[in-house]
Amino acid sequence: MKKRLVLIGATGSVGTNVLDIVRKNPDDFTIMGLTAHTDTDALHALQHEFQPPLGVTCAVSDMSAMVCDDRVDMVVVACLGTEVREMLLAAIKHKKEIAIATKELLVEYGHEIMREAKRNGVTILPVDSEHSGVFQLLEGNRHRTLEKITLTCSGGPFLHASKKMLQSATVKQALQHPTWDMGKKISIDSATMMNKALEIIEAHHLFDIEPENIEVLVHPQSLVHAMVHFSDGTSMAHMGHADMRIPIHYALYYPESSDAAVPKLDLAGNELVFEKPDTETFPSILFAYEALKKGGDYPKRLNRANDRAVKLFMEKKIRFDEIFQYIKEQAFAT
Ligand code: MG
């Protein structure tokens, strides 16, 4: 039986990887519908190639009908932003399998999404590499008591940079991620470590774990993506190359599994380093703990403030180091 997919955000970085897996495995998947935000040329090229029975669309209002169609098994949410919240909730109510890469949705509406998923018996499959790692580590370990999880981050292009150095950091430098090849917004978020801040909030909702039990470690090699620590003294790490195809492949095939055409890990000769993040220079993750502590719409305010800050930085209206001050003022000022 082929798994029948609707892909929300077909022209983005994750969407492109999803389609690559589908192309390589035509016996396992059928594309039922595709959506994009604005790139209609690319979307029409994909329509021509995949000929999805439910068509293609850029209109958010049309997406809800598309994902609720009886012929759809799984909805892969890989767009930017939170405009598709209604669509996602509709898909959950129709008991579709959900693979989600859009962390902003979980940051802003995680409580609601997880509540509806639970109510409808739907498993939310994280596509974010760290969260896919935690998800996989918890599989088969539900009988243990989880005490803490660790999310790793590479530290981005400005690892070990001083505050002074950050003053002159350019957009071009900020987009040069050392280990991951990703979209622009998430690359800037990695450089500021706001990506990890959003991931703390994402993890809090996905795994129902208190913020103080979510730890972040800088791990420049990006080979360990996540760890779980159980009360019985056992810690487990999830490892693999920094390649988004791996968590995407896992989510698409879940609860089954299949061989992935990706480079396999060989640890010989690798040195793995873990450090505490420098929250003095990069306060982003402190913002996440603060937003979760304050609750209410603070996580949403944090996400929105970050969106605006990234935009202003990309437009060269604020300096890189001013992003932190901007977010702090915008998200937490009363
Ligand atoms: Mg991630």
mmCIF file of C-alpha atoms and ligand atoms in Angstrom:
data_model
loop_
_atom_site.group_PDB
_atom_site.id
_atom_site.type_symbol
_atom_site.label_atom_id
_atom_site.label_comp_id
_atom_site.label_asym_id
_atom_site.label_seq_id
_atom_site.Cartn_x
_atom_site.Cartn_y
_atom_site.Cartn_z
ATOM 1 C CA MET A 1 0.000 0.000 0.000
ATOM 2 C CA LYS A 2 1.356 3.372 -0.977
ATOM 3 C CA LYS A 3 1.212 6.112 1.626
ATOM 4 C CA ARG A 4 -0.762 9.030 0.179
ATOM 5 C CA LEU A 5 0.735 12.401 1.067
ATOM 6 C CA VAL A 6 -0.242 16.036 1.026
ATOM 7 C CA LEU A 7 2.832 18.241 1.276
ATOM 8 C CA ILE A 8 2.348 21.727 2.725
ATOM 9 C CA GLY A 9 5.326 23.841 1.691
ATOM 10 C CA ALA A 10 6.531 21.875 -1.320
ATOM 11 C CA THR A 11 9.080 24.393 -2.582
ATOM 12 C CA GLY A 12 10.983 24.991 0.663
ATOM 13 C CA SER A 13 14.071 23.275 1.982
ATOM 14 C CA VAL A 14 12.281 20.430 3.806
ATOM 15 C CA GLY A 15 9.611 20.091 1.087
ATOM 16 C CA THR A 16 12.287 19.630 -1.572
ATOM 17 C CA ASN A 17 13.828 16.826 0.461
ATOM 18 C CA VAL A 18 10.425 15.167 0.946
ATOM 19 C CA LEU A 19 9.864 15.164 -2.816
ATOM 20 C CA ASP A 20 13.331 13.718 -3.369
ATOM 21 C CA ILE A 21 12.461 10.758 -1.143
ATOM 22 C CA VAL A 22 9.142 10.333 -2.958
ATOM 23 C CA ARG A 23 10.916 10.395 -6.344
ATOM 24 C CA LYS A 24 13.322 7.684 -5.210
ATOM 25 C CA ASN A 25 10.561 5.533 -3.721
ATOM 26 C CA PRO A 26 7.636 5.655 -6.157
ATOM 27 C CA ASP A 27 6.311 2.317 -4.871
ATOM 28 C CA ASP A 28 5.962 3.633 -1.329
ATOM 29 C CA PHE A 29 4.399 7.094 -1.731
ATOM 30 C CA THR A 30 1.884 8.982 -3.835
ATOM 31 C CA ILE A 31 1.667 12.768 -3.802
ATOM 32 C CA MET A 32 -2.019 13.695 -3.457
ATOM 33 C CA GLY A 33 -1.656 17.460 -3.162
ATOM 34 C CA LEU A 34 1.026 20.128 -3.009
ATOM 35 C CA THR A 35 1.056 23.646 -1.669
ATOM 36 C CA ALA A 36 3.447 26.571 -1.700
ATOM 37 C CA HIS A 37 3.439 30.033 -0.207
ATOM 38 C CA THR A 38 4.211 32.213 -3.211
ATOM 39 C CA ASP A 39 6.477 30.332 -5.624
ATOM 40 C CA THR A 40 3.807 29.513 -8.226
ATOM 41 C CA ASP A 41 6.299 28.747 -11.024
ATOM 42 C CA ALA A 42 8.024 26.058 -8.985
ATOM 43 C CA LEU A 43 4.652 24.738 -7.794
ATOM 44 C CA HIS A 44 3.345 24.364 -11.345
ATOM 45 C CA ALA A 45 6.502 22.543 -12.376
ATOM 46 C CA LEU A 46 5.872 20.120 -9.504
ATOM 47 C CA GLN A 47 2.227 19.772 -10.510
ATOM 48 C CA HIS A 48 3.365 18.773 -13.980
ATOM 49 C CA GLU A 49 5.819 16.247 -12.555
ATOM 50 C CA PHE A 50 3.683 14.622 -9.812
ATOM 51 C CA GLN A 51 0.170 15.251 -11.193
ATOM 52 C CA PRO A 52 -1.423 15.214 -7.725
ATOM 53 C CA PRO A 53 -5.128 14.195 -7.874
ATOM 54 C CA LEU A 54 -6.067 16.929 -5.373
ATOM 55 C CA GLY A 55 -4.111 19.529 -7.277
ATOM 56 C CA VAL A 56 -1.866 22.314 -6.047
ATOM 57 C CA THR A 57 -2.649 25.556 -4.274
ATOM 58 C CA CYS A 58 -1.155 28.658 -2.679
ATOM 59 C CA ALA A 59 -4.423 29.538 -0.916
ATOM 60 C CA VAL A 60 -4.471 28.651 2.779
ATOM 61 C CA SER A 61 -8.288 28.342 2.693
ATOM 62 C CA ASP A 62 -8.092 25.600 0.037
ATOM 63 C CA MET A 63 -5.556 23.577 1.988
ATOM 64 C CA SER A 64 -8.006 22.505 4.702
ATOM 65 C CA ALA A 65 -10.283 20.800 2.178
ATOM 66 C CA MET A 66 -7.268 19.188 0.533
ATOM 67 C CA VAL A 67 -5.856 17.612 3.703
ATOM 68 C CA CYS A 68 -9.271 16.368 4.892
ATOM 69 C CA ASP A 69 -9.901 14.359 1.727
ATOM 70 C CA ASP A 70 -10.582 10.668 2.452
ATOM 71 C CA ARG A 71 -7.806 9.573 0.142
ATOM 72 C CA VAL A 72 -5.084 11.312 2.182
ATOM 73 C CA ASP A 73 -3.077 9.282 4.725
ATOM 74 C CA MET A 74 -0.419 11.722 5.846
ATOM 75 C CA VAL A 75 0.005 15.493 5.896
ATOM 76 C CA VAL A 76 3.563 16.776 5.879
ATOM 77 C CA VAL A 77 3.700 20.328 7.221
ATOM 78 C CA ALA A 78 6.886 21.966 6.000
ATOM 79 C CA CYS A 79 5.923 25.576 5.374
ATOM 80 C CA LEU A 80 7.129 28.721 7.095
ATOM 81 C CA GLY A 81 4.923 30.471 9.628
ATOM 82 C CA THR A 82 1.660 29.760 11.381
ATOM 83 C CA GLU A 83 -1.005 30.660 8.809
ATOM 84 C CA VAL A 84 -1.809 26.973 8.342
ATOM 85 C CA ARG A 85 -2.942 26.406 11.945
ATOM 86 C CA GLU A 86 -6.592 25.805 10.928
ATOM 87 C CA MET A 87 -5.518 23.386 8.229
ATOM 88 C CA LEU A 88 -3.383 21.438 10.697
ATOM 89 C CA LEU A 89 -6.172 21.206 13.271
ATOM 90 C CA ALA A 90 -8.603 20.063 10.572
ATOM 91 C CA ALA A 91 -6.170 17.355 9.472
ATOM 92 C CA ILE A 92 -5.804 16.179 13.081
ATOM 93 C CA LYS A 93 -9.605 16.044 13.505
ATOM 94 C CA HIS A 94 -9.739 13.881 10.382
ATOM 95 C CA LYS A 95 -7.153 11.600 12.000
ATOM 96 C CA LYS A 96 -4.487 12.066 9.364
ATOM 97 C CA GLU A 97 -0.921 11.128 10.198
ATOM 98 C CA ILE A 98 0.990 14.337 10.779
ATOM 99 C CA ALA A 99 4.680 14.937 10.112
ATOM 100 C CA ILE A 100 5.582 18.436 11.185
ATOM 101 C CA ALA A 101 8.661 20.476 10.349
ATOM 102 C CA THR A 102 7.141 23.887 11.012
ATOM 103 C CA LYS A 103 8.410 24.626 14.491
ATOM 104 C CA GLU A 104 6.617 27.992 14.677
ATOM 105 C CA LEU A 105 3.277 26.147 14.759
ATOM 106 C CA LEU A 106 4.334 24.142 17.786
ATOM 107 C CA VAL A 107 5.863 27.198 19.438
ATOM 108 C CA GLU A 108 2.701 29.275 19.094
ATOM 109 C CA TYR A 109 -0.018 26.633 19.249
ATOM 110 C CA GLY A 110 1.732 23.591 20.705
ATOM 111 C CA HIS A 111 -0.681 23.237 23.583
ATOM 112 C CA GLU A 112 -3.721 23.191 21.298
ATOM 113 C CA ILE A 113 -2.102 20.969 18.667
ATOM 114 C CA MET A 114 -0.989 18.333 21.162
ATOM 115 C CA ARG A 115 -4.345 18.412 22.973
ATOM 116 C CA GLU A 116 -6.251 17.831 19.720
ATOM 117 C CA ALA A 117 -3.781 15.139 18.664
ATOM 118 C CA LYS A 118 -4.261 13.306 21.936
ATOM 119 C CA ARG A 119 -8.037 13.645 21.706
ATOM 120 C CA ASN A 120 -8.048 12.172 18.199
ATOM 121 C CA GLY A 121 -5.400 9.521 18.812
ATOM 122 C CA VAL A 122 -3.042 11.112 16.288
ATOM 123 C CA THR A 123 0.724 10.826 16.622
ATOM 124 C CA ILE A 124 2.567 14.044 15.816
ATOM 125 C CA LEU A 125 5.828 13.068 14.123
ATOM 126 C CA PRO A 126 8.511 15.717 14.517
ATOM 127 C CA VAL A 127 10.709 16.322 11.496
ATOM 128 C CA ASP A 128 13.062 18.719 13.276
ATOM 129 C CA SER A 129 16.231 16.633 13.669
ATOM 130 C CA GLU A 130 16.636 17.050 17.436
ATOM 131 C CA HIS A 131 12.993 16.288 18.119
ATOM 132 C CA SER A 132 12.978 13.353 15.751
ATOM 133 C CA GLY A 133 15.953 12.138 17.793
ATOM 134 C CA VAL A 134 14.106 12.460 21.097
ATOM 135 C CA PHE A 135 10.990 10.858 19.597
ATOM 136 C CA GLN A 136 13.032 7.872 18.411
ATOM 137 C CA LEU A 137 14.874 7.559 21.726
ATOM 138 C CA LEU A 138 11.593 7.440 23.628
ATOM 139 C CA GLU A 139 10.148 4.730 21.390
ATOM 140 C CA GLY A 140 10.323 1.478 23.330
ATOM 141 C CA ASN A 141 11.292 3.316 26.513
ATOM 142 C CA ARG A 142 7.875 4.384 27.746
ATOM 143 C CA HIS A 143 8.222 2.101 30.768
ATOM 144 C CA ARG A 144 11.125 4.233 32.031
ATOM 145 C CA THR A 145 10.871 7.568 33.812
ATOM 146 C CA LEU A 146 12.268 10.384 31.696
ATOM 147 C CA GLU A 147 14.171 12.932 33.780
ATOM 148 C CA LYS A 148 15.776 15.205 31.244
ATOM 149 C CA ILE A 149 16.357 15.664 27.539
ATOM 150 C CA THR A 150 19.308 17.299 25.822
ATOM 151 C CA LEU A 151 19.004 19.175 22.552
ATOM 152 C CA THR A 152 22.296 19.865 20.842
ATOM 153 C CA CYS A 153 23.221 22.751 18.593
ATOM 154 C CA SER A 154 26.240 23.338 16.422
ATOM 155 C CA GLY A 155 26.737 26.861 17.735
ATOM 156 C CA GLY A 156 26.306 28.201 14.205
ATOM 157 C CA PRO A 157 28.785 30.379 12.296
ATOM 158 C CA PHE A 158 29.526 32.629 15.295
ATOM 159 C CA LEU A 159 30.433 29.973 17.848
ATOM 160 C CA HIS A 160 32.889 31.443 20.385
ATOM 161 C CA ALA A 161 32.475 34.926 18.893
ATOM 162 C CA SER A 162 32.652 37.818 21.345
ATOM 163 C CA LYS A 163 29.939 40.447 21.721
ATOM 164 C CA LYS A 164 32.252 42.877 19.974
ATOM 165 C CA MET A 165 32.682 40.554 17.002
ATOM 166 C CA LEU A 166 28.926 40.176 16.695
ATOM 167 C CA GLN A 167 28.554 43.926 16.156
ATOM 168 C CA SER A 168 30.100 43.614 12.708
ATOM 169 C CA ALA A 169 28.544 40.244 11.748
ATOM 170 C CA THR A 170 27.087 40.483 8.240
ATOM 171 C CA VAL A 171 24.011 38.844 6.724
ATOM 172 C CA LYS A 172 26.259 36.808 4.454
ATOM 173 C CA GLN A 173 28.288 35.489 7.394
ATOM 174 C CA ALA A 174 25.124 34.714 9.354
ATOM 175 C CA LEU A 175 23.794 32.620 6.460
ATOM 176 C CA GLN A 176 26.933 30.430 6.374
ATOM 177 C CA HIS A 177 25.921 27.548 8.567
ATOM 178 C CA PRO A 178 28.877 25.252 9.288
ATOM 179 C CA THR A 179 27.080 21.891 9.269
ATOM 180 C CA TRP A 180 23.459 22.160 8.113
ATOM 181 C CA ASP A 181 22.190 23.282 4.717
ATOM 182 C CA MET A 182 18.880 25.023 5.418
ATOM 183 C CA GLY A 183 16.568 27.888 4.463
ATOM 184 C CA LYS A 184 17.522 31.518 5.166
ATOM 185 C CA LYS A 185 15.278 32.212 8.144
ATOM 186 C CA ILE A 186 16.388 29.115 10.028
ATOM 187 C CA SER A 187 20.041 29.806 9.186
ATOM 188 C CA ILE A 188 19.817 33.244 10.808
ATOM 189 C CA ASP A 189 17.968 31.654 13.729
ATOM 190 C CA SER A 190 20.819 29.177 14.108
ATOM 191 C CA ALA A 191 23.361 31.990 14.109
ATOM 192 C CA THR A 192 21.494 33.793 16.928
ATOM 193 C CA MET A 193 20.585 30.498 18.654
ATOM 194 C CA MET A 194 16.945 31.567 18.481
ATOM 195 C CA ASN A 195 16.455 28.327 16.567
ATOM 196 C CA LYS A 196 17.369 26.449 19.738
ATOM 197 C CA ALA A 197 15.134 28.725 21.793
ATOM 198 C CA LEU A 198 12.168 27.813 19.580
ATOM 199 C CA GLU A 199 13.181 24.157 19.797
ATOM 200 C CA ILE A 200 13.049 24.241 23.604
ATOM 201 C CA ILE A 201 9.417 25.381 23.384
ATOM 202 C CA GLU A 202 8.738 22.830 20.640
ATOM 203 C CA ALA A 203 10.170 20.036 22.818
ATOM 204 C CA HIS A 204 8.176 21.177 25.840
ATOM 205 C CA HIS A 205 4.941 20.608 23.895
ATOM 206 C CA LEU A 206 5.906 17.522 21.907
ATOM 207 C CA PHE A 207 7.199 15.567 24.890
ATOM 208 C CA ASP A 208 5.226 17.183 27.699
ATOM 209 C CA ILE A 209 8.447 17.932 29.570
ATOM 210 C CA GLU A 210 9.078 20.841 31.917
ATOM 211 C CA PRO A 211 11.405 23.579 30.628
ATOM 212 C CA GLU A 212 13.900 23.062 33.457
ATOM 213 C CA ASN A 213 14.353 19.484 32.265
ATOM 214 C CA ILE A 214 15.291 20.554 28.748
ATOM 215 C CA GLU A 215 19.021 21.127 28.429
ATOM 216 C CA VAL A 216 20.927 22.619 25.514
ATOM 217 C CA LEU A 217 24.533 21.669 24.750
ATOM 218 C CA VAL A 218 26.729 23.098 22.025
ATOM 219 C CA HIS A 219 28.109 20.269 19.899
ATOM 220 C CA PRO A 220 29.982 21.683 16.889
ATOM 221 C CA GLN A 221 30.227 18.339 15.034
ATOM 222 C CA SER A 222 26.420 18.007 14.765
ATOM 223 C CA LEU A 223 26.583 14.215 14.959
ATOM 224 C CA VAL A 224 24.677 13.791 18.217
ATOM 225 C CA HIS A 225 21.303 15.479 17.782
ATOM 226 C CA ALA A 226 19.593 14.695 21.053
ATOM 227 C CA MET A 227 19.899 12.756 24.286
ATOM 228 C CA VAL A 228 17.412 11.387 26.781
ATOM 229 C CA HIS A 229 18.219 10.753 30.416
ATOM 230 C CA PHE A 230 16.156 8.301 32.446
ATOM 231 C CA SER A 231 15.762 8.038 36.211
ATOM 232 C CA ASP A 232 17.361 4.577 36.134
ATOM 233 C CA GLY A 233 20.722 6.206 35.361
ATOM 234 C CA THR A 234 20.721 5.442 31.654
ATOM 235 C CA SER A 235 21.365 8.136 29.069
ATOM 236 C CA MET A 236 20.929 7.528 25.350
ATOM 237 C CA ALA A 237 22.083 9.597 22.417
ATOM 238 C CA HIS A 238 20.669 9.863 18.923
ATOM 239 C CA MET A 239 23.355 10.122 16.257
ATOM 240 C CA GLY A 240 23.598 10.548 12.523
ATOM 241 C CA HIS A 241 24.992 12.860 9.898
ATOM 242 C CA ALA A 242 23.584 16.385 9.793
ATOM 243 C CA ASP A 243 21.254 15.525 6.931
ATOM 244 C CA MET A 244 17.585 16.490 7.012
ATOM 245 C CA ARG A 245 16.732 13.538 4.783
ATOM 246 C CA ILE A 246 17.259 11.231 7.780
ATOM 247 C CA PRO A 247 14.524 12.612 10.093
ATOM 248 C CA ILE A 248 12.259 13.211 7.061
ATOM 249 C CA HIS A 249 12.716 9.613 5.927
ATOM 250 C CA TYR A 250 11.949 8.367 9.449
ATOM 251 C CA ALA A 251 8.733 10.383 9.671
ATOM 252 C CA LEU A 252 7.503 9.472 6.180
ATOM 253 C CA TYR A 253 7.895 5.744 6.774
ATOM 254 C CA TYR A 254 6.713 5.697 10.409
ATOM 255 C CA PRO A 255 5.609 3.324 11.944
ATOM 256 C CA GLU A 256 7.416 1.238 9.331
ATOM 257 C CA SER A 257 11.049 1.658 8.309
ATOM 258 C CA SER A 258 13.025 1.463 5.102
ATOM 259 C CA ASP A 259 16.601 1.810 3.804
ATOM 260 C CA ALA A 260 17.603 5.435 3.319
ATOM 261 C CA ALA A 261 19.942 6.576 0.558
ATOM 262 C CA VAL A 262 22.066 8.688 2.883
ATOM 263 C CA PRO A 263 25.704 8.495 4.001
ATOM 264 C CA LYS A 264 25.964 6.226 7.037
ATOM 265 C CA LEU A 265 27.820 7.200 10.186
ATOM 266 C CA ASP A 266 31.381 6.054 10.828
ATOM 267 C CA LEU A 267 32.599 7.420 14.148
ATOM 268 C CA ALA A 268 36.237 6.311 13.895
ATOM 269 C CA GLY A 269 38.509 9.339 14.033
ATOM 270 C CA ASN A 270 35.737 11.722 15.101
ATOM 271 C CA GLU A 271 36.090 13.787 18.209
ATOM 272 C CA LEU A 272 32.785 14.696 19.843
ATOM 273 C CA VAL A 273 32.780 17.893 21.904
ATOM 274 C CA PHE A 274 29.982 19.202 24.135
ATOM 275 C CA GLU A 275 29.943 22.614 25.797
ATOM 276 C CA LYS A 276 27.519 24.710 27.758
ATOM 277 C CA PRO A 277 26.105 27.506 25.571
ATOM 278 C CA ASP A 278 27.377 31.062 26.137
ATOM 279 C CA THR A 279 24.101 32.656 27.195
ATOM 280 C CA GLU A 280 25.865 35.899 28.076
ATOM 281 C CA THR A 281 26.694 36.545 24.402
ATOM 282 C CA PHE A 282 23.740 34.577 22.966
ATOM 283 C CA PRO A 283 20.839 35.023 25.430
ATOM 284 C CA SER A 284 18.248 33.436 23.106
ATOM 285 C CA ILE A 285 17.686 30.223 25.000
ATOM 286 C CA LEU A 286 17.090 32.218 28.184
ATOM 287 C CA PHE A 287 14.248 33.928 26.312
ATOM 288 C CA ALA A 288 12.645 30.518 25.736
ATOM 289 C CA TYR A 289 12.753 29.559 29.402
ATOM 290 C CA GLU A 290 11.409 33.000 30.304
ATOM 291 C CA ALA A 291 8.560 32.772 27.767
ATOM 292 C CA LEU A 292 7.547 29.310 29.007
ATOM 293 C CA LYS A 293 7.709 30.456 32.613
ATOM 294 C CA LYS A 294 5.481 33.443 31.872
ATOM 295 C CA GLY A 295 3.173 31.229 29.797
ATOM 296 C CA GLY A 296 0.100 32.608 28.011
ATOM 297 C CA ASP A 297 0.961 34.156 24.690
ATOM 298 C CA TYR A 298 4.608 34.854 25.574
ATOM 299 C CA PRO A 299 5.981 32.047 23.397
ATOM 300 C CA LYS A 300 3.990 33.514 20.512
ATOM 301 C CA ARG A 301 5.263 37.012 21.280
ATOM 302 C CA LEU A 302 8.806 35.661 21.343
ATOM 303 C CA ASN A 303 8.380 33.966 17.977
ATOM 304 C CA ARG A 304 6.805 37.038 16.373
ATOM 305 C CA ALA A 305 9.475 39.361 17.802
ATOM 306 C CA ASN A 306 12.144 37.071 16.389
ATOM 307 C CA ASP A 307 10.453 37.047 12.956
ATOM 308 C CA ARG A 308 10.553 40.831 12.859
ATOM 309 C CA ALA A 309 14.116 40.986 14.157
ATOM 310 C CA VAL A 310 15.349 38.586 11.470
ATOM 311 C CA LYS A 311 13.584 40.628 8.808
ATOM 312 C CA LEU A 312 15.126 43.872 10.072
ATOM 313 C CA PHE A 313 18.571 42.284 10.159
ATOM 314 C CA MET A 314 18.221 40.858 6.632
ATOM 315 C CA GLU A 315 17.206 44.337 5.471
ATOM 316 C CA LYS A 316 20.291 45.696 7.257
ATOM 317 C CA LYS A 317 18.157 47.921 9.480
ATOM 318 C CA ILE A 318 19.576 46.513 12.701
ATOM 319 C CA ARG A 319 22.952 44.955 13.529
ATOM 320 C CA PHE A 320 23.302 41.279 14.324
ATOM 321 C CA ASP A 321 23.962 41.903 18.012
ATOM 322 C CA GLU A 322 20.925 44.208 18.194
ATOM 323 C CA ILE A 323 18.641 41.263 17.376
ATOM 324 C CA PHE A 324 18.800 40.132 21.025
ATOM 325 C CA GLN A 325 17.890 43.513 22.488
ATOM 326 C CA TYR A 326 15.092 43.916 19.956
ATOM 327 C CA ILE A 327 13.586 40.528 20.782
ATOM 328 C CA LYS A 328 13.889 41.096 24.505
ATOM 329 C CA GLU A 329 12.100 44.440 24.342
ATOM 330 C CA GLN A 330 9.419 43.302 21.929
ATOM 331 C CA ALA A 331 8.638 39.980 23.536
ATOM 332 C CA PHE A 332 8.772 40.830 27.204
ATOM 333 C CA ALA A 333 8.031 44.549 27.557
ATOM 334 C CA THR A 334 4.710 45.005 29.314
HETATM 335 MG MG MG B 1 16.569 21.492 14.612
#
